[in-house]
């Protein structure tokens, strides 16, 4: 019986992390600009400690009123290293663009860490 080694698991994990990170960015964007309270749940622990849910929901409501739902026009994972990532994404409205936005994976879930 021969034993073969598994495919390069570190490369596969990096691809999985990037896919998961992109999905989290898109979910956060949709919740934030869509005026949905679950955007707060997508903040890192550090950011949740710096801003109350009520204060954050005021920002979400204002963004939703001013911009409404917006599709992400382009998204690039700038970096993923372990549980840290940086993402650049743009919209049709350039004032919403995010460049090198920090993200952190906490308890297996990517969360925005820009606070």
Short mmCIF file of C-alpha atoms in Angstrom, two decimals:
data_model
loop_
_atom_site.label_atom_id
_atom_site.label_comp_id
_atom_site.label_asym_id
_atom_site.label_seq_id
_atom_site.Cartn_x
_atom_site.Cartn_y
_atom_site.Cartn_z
CA UNK A 1 0.00 0.00 0.00
CA UNK A 2 1.38 3.39 -0.91
CA UNK A 3 0.65 6.60 0.91
CA UNK A 4 0.37 9.82 -1.01
CA UNK A 5 0.72 13.19 0.58
CA UNK A 6 -2.17 15.60 0.64
CA UNK A 7 -2.15 18.51 -1.77
CA UNK A 8 -0.49 21.66 -0.55
CA UNK A 9 -2.83 22.38 2.32
CA UNK A 10 -1.34 25.79 3.15
CA UNK A 11 -2.15 27.04 -0.37
CA UNK A 12 -5.67 25.60 -0.11
CA UNK A 13 -6.15 27.26 3.29
CA UNK A 14 -4.99 30.61 1.88
CA UNK A 15 -7.52 30.34 -0.96
CA UNK A 16 -10.27 29.39 1.53
CA UNK A 17 -9.34 32.35 3.76
CA UNK A 18 -9.49 34.75 0.81
CA UNK A 19 -12.87 33.37 -0.30
CA UNK A 20 -14.23 33.66 3.24
CA UNK A 21 -12.81 37.17 3.62
CA UNK A 22 -14.39 38.34 0.37
CA UNK A 23 -17.76 36.94 1.46
CA UNK A 24 -17.46 38.75 4.81
CA UNK A 25 -16.59 42.06 3.11
CA UNK A 26 -19.59 41.75 0.81
CA UNK A 27 -21.89 40.84 3.73
CA UNK A 28 -20.65 43.78 5.80
CA UNK A 29 -21.05 46.21 2.90
CA UNK A 30 -24.59 45.01 2.19
CA UNK A 31 -25.58 45.24 5.85
CA UNK A 32 -23.93 48.63 6.46
CA UNK A 33 -25.26 50.39 3.37
CA UNK A 34 -28.55 48.53 3.59
CA UNK A 35 -29.21 49.95 7.07
CA UNK A 36 -29.18 46.55 8.75
CA UNK A 37 -28.20 46.15 12.39
CA UNK A 38 -26.27 42.96 11.77
CA UNK A 39 -23.46 45.16 10.43
CA UNK A 40 -22.53 45.72 14.10
CA UNK A 41 -22.11 41.98 14.59
CA UNK A 42 -19.54 41.97 11.78
CA UNK A 43 -17.26 44.38 13.66
CA UNK A 44 -14.21 43.05 15.48
CA UNK A 45 -14.31 42.77 19.25
CA UNK A 46 -11.93 45.73 19.45
CA UNK A 47 -14.30 47.91 17.40
CA UNK A 48 -17.37 46.77 19.37
CA UNK A 49 -15.54 47.80 22.56
CA UNK A 50 -14.94 51.28 21.11
CA UNK A 51 -18.48 51.94 19.87
CA UNK A 52 -21.84 51.04 21.33
CA UNK A 53 -24.39 49.25 19.19
CA UNK A 54 -26.71 52.27 19.41
CA UNK A 55 -24.04 54.70 18.19
CA UNK A 56 -23.02 52.39 15.37
CA UNK A 57 -26.62 51.86 14.29
CA UNK A 58 -26.98 55.64 13.95
CA UNK A 59 -24.05 55.59 11.50
CA UNK A 60 -25.60 52.68 9.60
CA UNK A 61 -28.95 54.45 9.36
CA UNK A 62 -27.28 57.66 8.12
CA UNK A 63 -25.24 55.76 5.50
CA UNK A 64 -28.32 53.88 4.35
CA UNK A 65 -30.30 57.11 4.05
CA UNK A 66 -27.53 58.97 2.24
CA UNK A 67 -26.32 56.23 -0.13
CA UNK A 68 -28.76 53.34 0.00
CA UNK A 69 -27.63 49.87 -0.99
CA UNK A 70 -24.55 49.96 -3.23
CA UNK A 71 -22.91 47.13 -5.12
CA UNK A 72 -19.19 46.69 -4.72
CA UNK A 73 -17.66 47.51 -8.12
CA UNK A 74 -14.25 45.96 -7.48
CA UNK A 75 -12.71 44.03 -4.62
CA UNK A 76 -9.10 43.00 -4.08
CA UNK A 77 -7.70 41.02 -1.18
CA UNK A 78 -4.48 42.94 -0.59
CA UNK A 79 -3.10 40.61 2.05
CA UNK A 80 -4.02 37.62 4.18
CA UNK A 81 -1.61 36.50 6.87
CA UNK A 82 -2.98 34.11 9.44
CA UNK A 83 -5.97 35.78 11.05
CA UNK A 84 -5.25 39.24 9.62
CA UNK A 85 -6.24 40.61 6.24
CA UNK A 86 -6.39 43.85 4.28
CA UNK A 87 -8.93 44.51 1.56
CA UNK A 88 -9.44 47.26 -1.01
CA UNK A 89 -12.89 47.66 -2.51
CA UNK A 90 -14.59 50.34 -4.55
CA UNK A 91 -18.07 51.53 -5.41
CA UNK A 92 -19.65 53.69 -8.09
CA UNK A 93 -19.54 56.45 -5.45
CA UNK A 94 -15.81 56.98 -4.74
CA UNK A 95 -16.45 58.49 -1.30
CA UNK A 96 -17.39 54.99 -0.14
CA UNK A 97 -14.17 53.34 -1.40
CA UNK A 98 -12.07 51.47 1.14
CA UNK A 99 -8.33 51.02 0.66
CA UNK A 100 -6.33 48.53 2.69
CA UNK A 101 -9.18 48.13 5.17
CA UNK A 102 -8.09 45.91 8.08
CA UNK A 103 -9.97 42.70 8.84
CA UNK A 104 -9.36 40.13 11.56
CA UNK A 105 -10.58 36.54 11.90
CA UNK A 106 -12.09 36.00 15.35
CA UNK A 107 -13.59 32.68 16.41
CA UNK A 108 -13.37 31.50 12.81
CA UNK A 109 -15.22 34.48 11.32
CA UNK A 110 -13.78 37.49 9.45
CA UNK A 111 -14.71 40.84 11.00
CA UNK A 112 -13.94 44.40 9.97
CA UNK A 113 -11.32 45.99 12.24
CA UNK A 114 -11.43 49.58 10.94
CA UNK A 115 -12.40 51.64 13.95
#
